[in-house]
Coordinates of N, CA and C in Angstrom, one line a residue:
X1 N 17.0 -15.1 -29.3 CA 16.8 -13.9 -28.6 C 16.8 -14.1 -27.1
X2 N 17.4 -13.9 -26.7 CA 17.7 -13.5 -24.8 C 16.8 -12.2 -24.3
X3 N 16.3 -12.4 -23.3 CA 15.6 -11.0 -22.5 C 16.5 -11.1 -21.1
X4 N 16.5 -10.0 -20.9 CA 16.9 -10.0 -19.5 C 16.1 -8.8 -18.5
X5 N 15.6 -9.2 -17.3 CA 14.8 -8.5 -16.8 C 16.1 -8.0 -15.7
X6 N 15.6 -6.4 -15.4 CA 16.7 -5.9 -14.3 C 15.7 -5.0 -13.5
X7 N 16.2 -5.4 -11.7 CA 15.6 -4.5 -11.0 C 15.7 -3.1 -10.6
X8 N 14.7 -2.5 -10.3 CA 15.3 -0.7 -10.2 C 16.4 -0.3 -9.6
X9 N 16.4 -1.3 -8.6 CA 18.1 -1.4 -7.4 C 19.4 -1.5 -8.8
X10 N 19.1 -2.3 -9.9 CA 20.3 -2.7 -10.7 C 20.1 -1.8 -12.0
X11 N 19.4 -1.0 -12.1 CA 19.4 0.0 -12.9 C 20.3 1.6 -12.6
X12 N 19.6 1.4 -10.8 CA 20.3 2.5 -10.4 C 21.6 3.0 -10.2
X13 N 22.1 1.4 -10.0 CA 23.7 1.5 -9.7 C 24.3 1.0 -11.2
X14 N 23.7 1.1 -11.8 CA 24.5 0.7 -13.1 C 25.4 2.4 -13.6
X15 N 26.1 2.1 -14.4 CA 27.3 3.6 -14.9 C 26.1 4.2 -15.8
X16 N 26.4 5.7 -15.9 CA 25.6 6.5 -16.6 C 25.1 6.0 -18.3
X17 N 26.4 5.9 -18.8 CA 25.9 5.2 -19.9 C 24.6 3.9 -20.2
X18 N 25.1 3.3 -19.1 CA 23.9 2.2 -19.5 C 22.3 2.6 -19.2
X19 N 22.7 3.6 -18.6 CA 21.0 3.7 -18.0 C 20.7 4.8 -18.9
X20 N 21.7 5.6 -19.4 CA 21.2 6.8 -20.4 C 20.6 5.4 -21.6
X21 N 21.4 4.4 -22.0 CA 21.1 3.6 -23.1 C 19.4 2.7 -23.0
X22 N 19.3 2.0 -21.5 CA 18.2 1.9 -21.0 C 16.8 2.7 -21.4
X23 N 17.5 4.0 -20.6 CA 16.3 4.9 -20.8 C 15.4 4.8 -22.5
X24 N 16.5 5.2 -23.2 CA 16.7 4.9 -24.8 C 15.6 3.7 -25.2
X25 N 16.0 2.6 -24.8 CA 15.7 1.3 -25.1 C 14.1 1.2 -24.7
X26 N 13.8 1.5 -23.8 CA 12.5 1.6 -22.9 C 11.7 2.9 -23.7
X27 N 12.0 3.7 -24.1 CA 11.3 4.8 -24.6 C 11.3 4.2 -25.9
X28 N 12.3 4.1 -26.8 CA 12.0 3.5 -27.7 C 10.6 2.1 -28.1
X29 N 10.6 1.4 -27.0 CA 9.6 0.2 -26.9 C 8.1 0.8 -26.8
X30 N 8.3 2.5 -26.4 CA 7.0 2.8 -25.6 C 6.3 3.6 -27.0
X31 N 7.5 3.9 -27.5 CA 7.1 4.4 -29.3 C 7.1 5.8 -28.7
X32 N 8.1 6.5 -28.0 CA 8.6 7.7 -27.6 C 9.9 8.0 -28.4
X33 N 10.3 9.6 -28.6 CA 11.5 9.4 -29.3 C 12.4 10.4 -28.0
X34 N 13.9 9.9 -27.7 CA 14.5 10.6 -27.6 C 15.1 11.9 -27.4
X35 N 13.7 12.9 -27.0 CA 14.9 14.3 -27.8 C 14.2 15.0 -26.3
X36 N 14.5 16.3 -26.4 CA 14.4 17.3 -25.4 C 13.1 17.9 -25.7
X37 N 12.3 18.5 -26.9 CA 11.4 17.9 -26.6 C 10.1 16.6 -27.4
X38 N 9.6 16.3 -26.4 CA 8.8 15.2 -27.1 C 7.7 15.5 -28.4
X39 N 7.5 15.2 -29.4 CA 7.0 15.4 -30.7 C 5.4 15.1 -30.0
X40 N 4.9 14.1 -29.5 CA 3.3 14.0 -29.2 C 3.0 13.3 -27.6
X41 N 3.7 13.3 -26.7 CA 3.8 13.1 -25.4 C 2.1 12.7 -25.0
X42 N 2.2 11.7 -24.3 CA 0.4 11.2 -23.7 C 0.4 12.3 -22.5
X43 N -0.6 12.4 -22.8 CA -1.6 13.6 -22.2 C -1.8 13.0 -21.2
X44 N -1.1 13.1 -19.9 CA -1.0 12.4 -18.5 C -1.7 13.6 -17.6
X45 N -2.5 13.4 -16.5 CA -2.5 14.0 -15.6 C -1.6 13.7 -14.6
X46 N -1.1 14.3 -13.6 CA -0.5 14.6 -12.5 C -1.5 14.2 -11.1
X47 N -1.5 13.4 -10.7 CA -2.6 13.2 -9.5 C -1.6 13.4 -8.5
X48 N -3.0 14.4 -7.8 CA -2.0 15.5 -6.6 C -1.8 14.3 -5.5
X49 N -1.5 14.8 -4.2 CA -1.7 13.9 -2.7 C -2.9 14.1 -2.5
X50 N -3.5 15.1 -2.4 CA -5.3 15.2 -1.8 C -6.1 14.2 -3.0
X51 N -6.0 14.3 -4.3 CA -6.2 13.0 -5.0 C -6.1 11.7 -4.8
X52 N -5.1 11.8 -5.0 CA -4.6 10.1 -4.6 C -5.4 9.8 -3.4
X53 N -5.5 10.6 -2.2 CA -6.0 10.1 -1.0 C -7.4 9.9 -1.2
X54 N -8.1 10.7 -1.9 CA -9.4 10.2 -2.5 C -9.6 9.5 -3.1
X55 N -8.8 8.9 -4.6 CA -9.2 7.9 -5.0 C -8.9 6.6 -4.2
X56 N -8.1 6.5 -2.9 CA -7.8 5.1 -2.0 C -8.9 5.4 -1.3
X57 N -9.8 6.0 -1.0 CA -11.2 6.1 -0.6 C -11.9 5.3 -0.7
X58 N -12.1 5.8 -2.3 CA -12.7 5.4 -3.3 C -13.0 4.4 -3.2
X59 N -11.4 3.6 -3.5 CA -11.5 2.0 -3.6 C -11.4 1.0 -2.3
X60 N -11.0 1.5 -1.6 CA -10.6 1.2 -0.1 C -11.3 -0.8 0.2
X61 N -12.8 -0.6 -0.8 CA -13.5 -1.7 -0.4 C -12.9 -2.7 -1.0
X62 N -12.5 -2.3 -2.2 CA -11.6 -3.5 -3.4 C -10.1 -4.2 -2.7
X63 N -10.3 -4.7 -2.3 CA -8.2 -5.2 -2.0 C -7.8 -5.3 -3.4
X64 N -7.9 -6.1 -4.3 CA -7.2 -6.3 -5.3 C -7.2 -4.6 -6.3
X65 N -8.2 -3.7 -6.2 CA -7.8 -2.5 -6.7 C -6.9 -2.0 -6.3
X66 N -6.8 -1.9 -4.4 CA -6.1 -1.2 -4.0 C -5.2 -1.5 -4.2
X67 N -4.5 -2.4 -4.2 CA -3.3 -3.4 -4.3 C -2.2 -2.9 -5.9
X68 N -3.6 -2.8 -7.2 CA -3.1 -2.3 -7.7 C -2.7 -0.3 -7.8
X69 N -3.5 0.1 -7.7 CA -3.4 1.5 -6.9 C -1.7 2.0 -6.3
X70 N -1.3 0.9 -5.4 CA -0.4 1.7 -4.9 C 0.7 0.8 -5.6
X71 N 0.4 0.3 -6.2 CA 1.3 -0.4 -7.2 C 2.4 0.9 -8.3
X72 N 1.6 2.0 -8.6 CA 2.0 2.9 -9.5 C 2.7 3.7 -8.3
X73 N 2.8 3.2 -7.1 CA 3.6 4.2 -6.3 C 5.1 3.5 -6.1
X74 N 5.5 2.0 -7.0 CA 6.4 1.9 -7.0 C 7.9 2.8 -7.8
X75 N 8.7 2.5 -7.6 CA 10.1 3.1 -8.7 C 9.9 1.7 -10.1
X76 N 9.2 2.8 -11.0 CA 9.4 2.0 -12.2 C 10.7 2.3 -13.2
X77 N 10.5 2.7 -14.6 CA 11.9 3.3 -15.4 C 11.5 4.6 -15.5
X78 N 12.3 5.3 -15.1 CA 12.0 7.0 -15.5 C 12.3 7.2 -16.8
X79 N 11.4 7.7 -17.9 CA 11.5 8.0 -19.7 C 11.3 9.5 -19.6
X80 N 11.7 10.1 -20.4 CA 10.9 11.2 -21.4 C 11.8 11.9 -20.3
X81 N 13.2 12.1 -20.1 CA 13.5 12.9 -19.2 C 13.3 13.2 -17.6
X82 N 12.8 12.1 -17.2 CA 12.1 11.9 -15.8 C 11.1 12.4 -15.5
X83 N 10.4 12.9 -16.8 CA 8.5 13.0 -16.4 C 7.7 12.2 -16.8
X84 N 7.7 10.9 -17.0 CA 7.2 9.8 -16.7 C 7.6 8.4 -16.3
X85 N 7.0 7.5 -15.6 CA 7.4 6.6 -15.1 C 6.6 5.4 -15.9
X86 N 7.4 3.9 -16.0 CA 6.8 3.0 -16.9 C 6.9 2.0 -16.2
X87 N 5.9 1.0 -16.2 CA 5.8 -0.2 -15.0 C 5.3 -1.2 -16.0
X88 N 6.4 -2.2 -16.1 CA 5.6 -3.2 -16.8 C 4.7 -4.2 -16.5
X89 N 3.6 -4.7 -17.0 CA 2.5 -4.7 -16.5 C 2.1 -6.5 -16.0
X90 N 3.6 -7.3 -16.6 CA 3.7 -8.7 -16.1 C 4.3 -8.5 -14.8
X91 N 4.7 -7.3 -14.3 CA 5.8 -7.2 -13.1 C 4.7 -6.8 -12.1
X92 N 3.5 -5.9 -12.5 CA 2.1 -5.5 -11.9 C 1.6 -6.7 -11.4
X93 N 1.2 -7.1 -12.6 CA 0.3 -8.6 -12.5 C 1.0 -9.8 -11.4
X94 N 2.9 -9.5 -11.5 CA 3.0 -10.9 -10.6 C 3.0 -10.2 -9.1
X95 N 3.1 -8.8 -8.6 CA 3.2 -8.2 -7.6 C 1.7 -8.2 -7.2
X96 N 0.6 -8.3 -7.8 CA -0.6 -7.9 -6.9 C -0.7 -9.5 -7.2
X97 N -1.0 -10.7 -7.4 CA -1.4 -11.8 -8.0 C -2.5 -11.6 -8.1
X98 N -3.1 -11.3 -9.4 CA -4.0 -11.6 -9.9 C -4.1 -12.7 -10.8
X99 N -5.3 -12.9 -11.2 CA -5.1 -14.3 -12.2 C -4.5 -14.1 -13.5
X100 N -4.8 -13.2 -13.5 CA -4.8 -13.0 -14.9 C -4.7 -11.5 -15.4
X101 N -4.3 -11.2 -16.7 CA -3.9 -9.6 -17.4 C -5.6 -8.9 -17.2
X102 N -6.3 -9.8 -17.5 CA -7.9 -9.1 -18.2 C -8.4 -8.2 -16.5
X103 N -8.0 -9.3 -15.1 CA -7.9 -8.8 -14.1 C -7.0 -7.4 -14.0
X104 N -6.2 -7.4 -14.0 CA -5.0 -6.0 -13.9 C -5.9 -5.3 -14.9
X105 N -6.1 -5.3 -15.9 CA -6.6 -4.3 -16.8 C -7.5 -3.8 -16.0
X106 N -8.5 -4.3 -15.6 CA -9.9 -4.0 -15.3 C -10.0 -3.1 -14.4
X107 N -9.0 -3.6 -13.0 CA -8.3 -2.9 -11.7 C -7.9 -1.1 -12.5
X108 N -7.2 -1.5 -13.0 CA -6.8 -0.2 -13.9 C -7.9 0.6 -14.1
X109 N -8.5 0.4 -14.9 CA -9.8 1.2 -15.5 C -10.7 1.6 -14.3
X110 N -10.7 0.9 -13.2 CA -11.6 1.3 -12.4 C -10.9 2.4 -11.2
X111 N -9.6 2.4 -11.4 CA -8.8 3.3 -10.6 C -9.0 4.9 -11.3
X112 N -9.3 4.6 -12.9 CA -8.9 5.6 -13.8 C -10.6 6.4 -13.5
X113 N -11.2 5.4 -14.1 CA -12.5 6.4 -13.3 C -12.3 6.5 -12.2
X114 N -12.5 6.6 -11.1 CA -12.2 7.3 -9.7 C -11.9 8.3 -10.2
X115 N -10.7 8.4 -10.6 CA -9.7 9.7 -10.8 C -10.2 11.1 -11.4
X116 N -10.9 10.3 -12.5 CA -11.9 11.0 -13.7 C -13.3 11.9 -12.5
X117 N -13.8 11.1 -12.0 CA -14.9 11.7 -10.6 C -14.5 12.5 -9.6
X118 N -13.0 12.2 -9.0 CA -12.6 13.0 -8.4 C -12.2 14.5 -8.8
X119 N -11.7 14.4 -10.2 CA -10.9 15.3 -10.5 C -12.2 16.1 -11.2
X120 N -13.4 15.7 -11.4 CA -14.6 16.2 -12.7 C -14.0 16.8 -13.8
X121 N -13.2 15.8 -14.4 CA -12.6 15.8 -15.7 C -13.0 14.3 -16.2
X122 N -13.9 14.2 -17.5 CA -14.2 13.2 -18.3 C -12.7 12.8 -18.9
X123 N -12.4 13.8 -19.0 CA -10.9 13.6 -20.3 C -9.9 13.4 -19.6
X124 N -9.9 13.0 -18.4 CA -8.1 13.5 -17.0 C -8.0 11.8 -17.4
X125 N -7.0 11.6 -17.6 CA -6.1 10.1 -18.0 C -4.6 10.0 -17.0
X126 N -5.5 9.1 -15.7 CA -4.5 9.0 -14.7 C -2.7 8.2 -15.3
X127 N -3.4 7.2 -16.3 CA -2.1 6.0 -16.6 C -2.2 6.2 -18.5
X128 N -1.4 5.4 -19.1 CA -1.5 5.2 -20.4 C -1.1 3.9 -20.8
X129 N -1.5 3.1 -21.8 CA -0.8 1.6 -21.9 C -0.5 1.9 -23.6
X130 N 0.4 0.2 -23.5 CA 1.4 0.5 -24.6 C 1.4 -0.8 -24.9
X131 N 1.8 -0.7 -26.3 CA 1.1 -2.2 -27.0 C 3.2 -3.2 -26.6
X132 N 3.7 -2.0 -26.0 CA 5.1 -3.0 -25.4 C 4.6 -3.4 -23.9
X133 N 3.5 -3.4 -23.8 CA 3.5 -4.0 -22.1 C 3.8 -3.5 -20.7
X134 N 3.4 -1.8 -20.9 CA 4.3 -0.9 -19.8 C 2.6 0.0 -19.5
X135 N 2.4 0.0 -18.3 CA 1.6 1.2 -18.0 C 2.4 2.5 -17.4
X136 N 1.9 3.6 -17.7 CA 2.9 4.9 -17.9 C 2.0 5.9 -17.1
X137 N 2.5 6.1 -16.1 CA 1.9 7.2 -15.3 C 2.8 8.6 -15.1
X138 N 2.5 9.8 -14.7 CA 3.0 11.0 -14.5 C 4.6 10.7 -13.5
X139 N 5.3 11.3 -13.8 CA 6.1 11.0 -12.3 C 6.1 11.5 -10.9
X140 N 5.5 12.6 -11.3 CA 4.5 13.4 -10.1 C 3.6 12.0 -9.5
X141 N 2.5 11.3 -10.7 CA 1.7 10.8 -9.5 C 2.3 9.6 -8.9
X142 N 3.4 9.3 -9.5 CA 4.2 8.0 -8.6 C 4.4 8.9 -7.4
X143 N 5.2 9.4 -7.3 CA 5.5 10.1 -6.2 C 4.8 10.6 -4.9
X144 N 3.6 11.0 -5.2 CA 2.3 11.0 -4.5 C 1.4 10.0 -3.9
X145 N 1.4 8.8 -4.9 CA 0.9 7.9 -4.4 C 2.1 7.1 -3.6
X146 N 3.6 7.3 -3.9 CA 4.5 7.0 -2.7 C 4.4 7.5 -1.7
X147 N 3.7 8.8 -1.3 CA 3.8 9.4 -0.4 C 2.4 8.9 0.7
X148 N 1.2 8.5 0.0 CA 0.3 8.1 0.1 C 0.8 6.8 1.0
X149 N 1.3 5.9 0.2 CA 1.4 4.7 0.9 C 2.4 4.9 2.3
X150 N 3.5 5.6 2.3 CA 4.2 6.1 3.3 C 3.2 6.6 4.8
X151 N 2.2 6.9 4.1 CA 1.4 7.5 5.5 C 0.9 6.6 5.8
X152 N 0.3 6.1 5.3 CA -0.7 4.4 5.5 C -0.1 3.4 6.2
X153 N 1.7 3.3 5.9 CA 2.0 2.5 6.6 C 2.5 3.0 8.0
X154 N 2.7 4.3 8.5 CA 3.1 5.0 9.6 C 1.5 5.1 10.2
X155 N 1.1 5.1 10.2 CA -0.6 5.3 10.6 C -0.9 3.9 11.0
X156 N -0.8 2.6 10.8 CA -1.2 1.4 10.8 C -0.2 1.0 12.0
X157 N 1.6 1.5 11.9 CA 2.3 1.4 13.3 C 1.9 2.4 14.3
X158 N 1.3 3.5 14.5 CA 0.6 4.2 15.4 C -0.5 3.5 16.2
X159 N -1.6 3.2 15.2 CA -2.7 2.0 15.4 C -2.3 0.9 16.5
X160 N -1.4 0.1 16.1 CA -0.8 -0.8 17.0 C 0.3 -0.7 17.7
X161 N 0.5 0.5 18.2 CA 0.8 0.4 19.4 C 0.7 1.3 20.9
X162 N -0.9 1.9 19.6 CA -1.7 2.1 20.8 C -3.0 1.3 21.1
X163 N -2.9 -0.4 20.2 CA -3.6 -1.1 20.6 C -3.2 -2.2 21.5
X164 N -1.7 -2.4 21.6 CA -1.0 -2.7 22.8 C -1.2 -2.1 23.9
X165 N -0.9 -1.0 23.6 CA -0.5 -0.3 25.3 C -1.8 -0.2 25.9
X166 N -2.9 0.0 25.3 CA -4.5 -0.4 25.7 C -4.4 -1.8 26.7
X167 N -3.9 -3.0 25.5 CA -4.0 -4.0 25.7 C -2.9 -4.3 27.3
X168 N -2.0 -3.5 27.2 CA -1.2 -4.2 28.7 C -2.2 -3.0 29.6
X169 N -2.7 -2.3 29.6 CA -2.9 -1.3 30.7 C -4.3 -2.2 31.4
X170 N -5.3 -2.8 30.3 CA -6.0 -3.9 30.9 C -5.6 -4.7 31.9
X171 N -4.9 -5.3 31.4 CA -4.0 -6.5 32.4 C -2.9 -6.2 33.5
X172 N -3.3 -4.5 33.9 CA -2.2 -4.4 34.8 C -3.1 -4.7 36.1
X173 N -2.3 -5.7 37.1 CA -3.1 -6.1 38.3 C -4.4 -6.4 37.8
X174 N -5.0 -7.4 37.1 CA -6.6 -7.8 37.0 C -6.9 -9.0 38.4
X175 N -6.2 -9.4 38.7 CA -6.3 -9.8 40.2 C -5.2 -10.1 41.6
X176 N -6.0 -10.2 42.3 CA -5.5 -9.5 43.8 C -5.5 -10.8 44.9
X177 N -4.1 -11.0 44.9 CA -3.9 -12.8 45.7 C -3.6 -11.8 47.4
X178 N -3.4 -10.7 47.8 CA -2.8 -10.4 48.8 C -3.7 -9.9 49.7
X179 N -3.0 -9.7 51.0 CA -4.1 -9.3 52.1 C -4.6 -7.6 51.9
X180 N -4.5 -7.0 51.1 CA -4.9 -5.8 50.9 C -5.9 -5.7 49.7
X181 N -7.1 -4.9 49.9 CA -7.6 -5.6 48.8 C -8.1 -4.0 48.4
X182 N -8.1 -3.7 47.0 CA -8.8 -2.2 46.6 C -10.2 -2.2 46.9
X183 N -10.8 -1.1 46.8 CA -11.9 -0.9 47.2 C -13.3 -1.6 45.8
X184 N -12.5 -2.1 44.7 CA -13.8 -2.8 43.5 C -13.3 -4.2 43.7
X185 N -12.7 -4.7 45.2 CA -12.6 -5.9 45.1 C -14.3 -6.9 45.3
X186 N -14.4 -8.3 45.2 CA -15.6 -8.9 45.5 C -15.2 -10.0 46.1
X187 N -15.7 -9.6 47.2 CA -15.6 -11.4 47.9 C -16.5 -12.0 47.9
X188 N -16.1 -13.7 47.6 CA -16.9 -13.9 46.9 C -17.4 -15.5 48.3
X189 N -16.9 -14.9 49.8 CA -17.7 -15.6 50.4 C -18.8 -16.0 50.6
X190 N -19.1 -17.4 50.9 CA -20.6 -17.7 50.7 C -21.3 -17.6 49.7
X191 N -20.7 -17.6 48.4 CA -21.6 -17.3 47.2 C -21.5 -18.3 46.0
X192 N -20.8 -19.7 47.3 CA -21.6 -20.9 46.9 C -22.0 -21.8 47.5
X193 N -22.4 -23.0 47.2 CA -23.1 -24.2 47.8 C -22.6 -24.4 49.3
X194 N -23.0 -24.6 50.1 CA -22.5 -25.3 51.5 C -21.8 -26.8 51.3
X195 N -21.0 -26.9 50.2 CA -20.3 -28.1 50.1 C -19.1 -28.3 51.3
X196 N -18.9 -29.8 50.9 CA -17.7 -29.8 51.9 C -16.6 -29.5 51.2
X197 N -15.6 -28.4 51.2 CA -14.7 -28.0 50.9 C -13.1 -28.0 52.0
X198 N -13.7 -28.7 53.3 CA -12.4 -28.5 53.9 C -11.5 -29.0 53.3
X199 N -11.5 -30.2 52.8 CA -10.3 -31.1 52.4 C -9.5 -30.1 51.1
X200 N -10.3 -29.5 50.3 CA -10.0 -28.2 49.2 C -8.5 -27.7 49.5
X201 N -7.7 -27.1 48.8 CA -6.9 -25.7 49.0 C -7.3 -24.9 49.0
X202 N -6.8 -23.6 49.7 CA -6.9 -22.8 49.9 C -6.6 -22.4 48.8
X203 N -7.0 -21.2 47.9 CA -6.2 -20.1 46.9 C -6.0 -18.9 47.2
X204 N -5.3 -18.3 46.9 CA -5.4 -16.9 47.3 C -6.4 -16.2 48.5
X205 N -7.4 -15.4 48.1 CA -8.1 -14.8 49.4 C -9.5 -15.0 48.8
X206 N -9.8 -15.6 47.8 CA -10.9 -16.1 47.6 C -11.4 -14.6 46.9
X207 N -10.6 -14.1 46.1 CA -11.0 -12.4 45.5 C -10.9 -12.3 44.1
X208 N -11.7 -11.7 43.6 CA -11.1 -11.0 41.7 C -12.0 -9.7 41.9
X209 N -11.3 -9.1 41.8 CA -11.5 -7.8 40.6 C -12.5 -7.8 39.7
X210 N -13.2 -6.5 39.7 CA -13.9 -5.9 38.4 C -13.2 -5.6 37.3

């Protein structure tokens, strides 16, 4: 038996047929059938964008939660018609590096409560797992928590590069070698020892700035 693993780039551009076959194959593994409509479909919530933003709150303290968190905001396999999305959970596990599955599980569960708190629903089931090795979220909340991470990273380029432009406006002119000197200049004659300094160079005007 051969496996072959393919990325969503090589799913996408594959001809209709293979990925209608795909889809098949992948739903089939997830113990889904086929049809228009689904006979017992998991009972998925939809987590909105004002959600999602809360439960990254939530976790914000965790890296390795968060990490998995916006992990469900990747393009997994779209099943069941394109209302859910499936991420397999060795592709999870090597993308956040954790040590181990029992880690990713745990991440999981602790994302799911959040969700459960935010939402005040005991019974709201953000993901669903599958004895083929796929966690299965809404495709709504992929999408949301894609949109989520999209802001995070536009917000973090804003951050820096108005912690640059801070950073050069400091250092514009911080000192003054010329015969003109602003008014917070300090001279700093006489304000040391009476050494012998003739033999010394000269530097500048003997000035710095506040």
């Amino acid at each position: 038996m051969v496996g072959i693993t393919l990325t969503p780039e090589q799913i996408k551009s594959a001809p209709p047929e293979v990925r209608n076959w795909l889809e098949h194959e992948i739903a089939a593994s997830l113990g889904f059938g086929r049809t228009d409509k689904l006979a017992s479909p998991p009972q998925l919530a939809t987590c909105t964008l004002q959600e999602a933003e809360a439960v990254y709150a939530s976790v914000s303290g965790m890296f390795p939660v968060v990490n998995v968190f916006l992990e469900l905001g990747r393009e997994g396999a779209s099943i069941v018609q394109g209302s859910l999305e499936a991420f397999r959970l060795v592709d999870m596990l090597g993308h956040t590096r954790l040590p181990d599955m029992q880690h990713l599980l745990a991440c999981l569960e602790f994302i799911d409560q959040a969700f459960r708190e935010i939402r005040k629903d005991v019974d709201a089931c953000l993901f669903a797992l599958n004895r083929g090795g796929y966690c299965i979220v809404a495709a709504g909340t992929r999408r949301n928590i894609l949109s989520l991470w999209a802001r995070l990273i536009a917000t973090q380029q804003i951050a820096r590069r108005e912690d640059a432009g801070d950073a050069n406006a400091a250092f514009t002119h911080p000192f003054s070698t010329s015969g003109t000197l602003p008014p917070s200049s300090i001279h700093l004659d006489g304000a040391f020892p009476d050494d012998d300094v003739s033999d010394q160079p000269a530097f500048g005007q003997g000035v710095v700035q506040k």
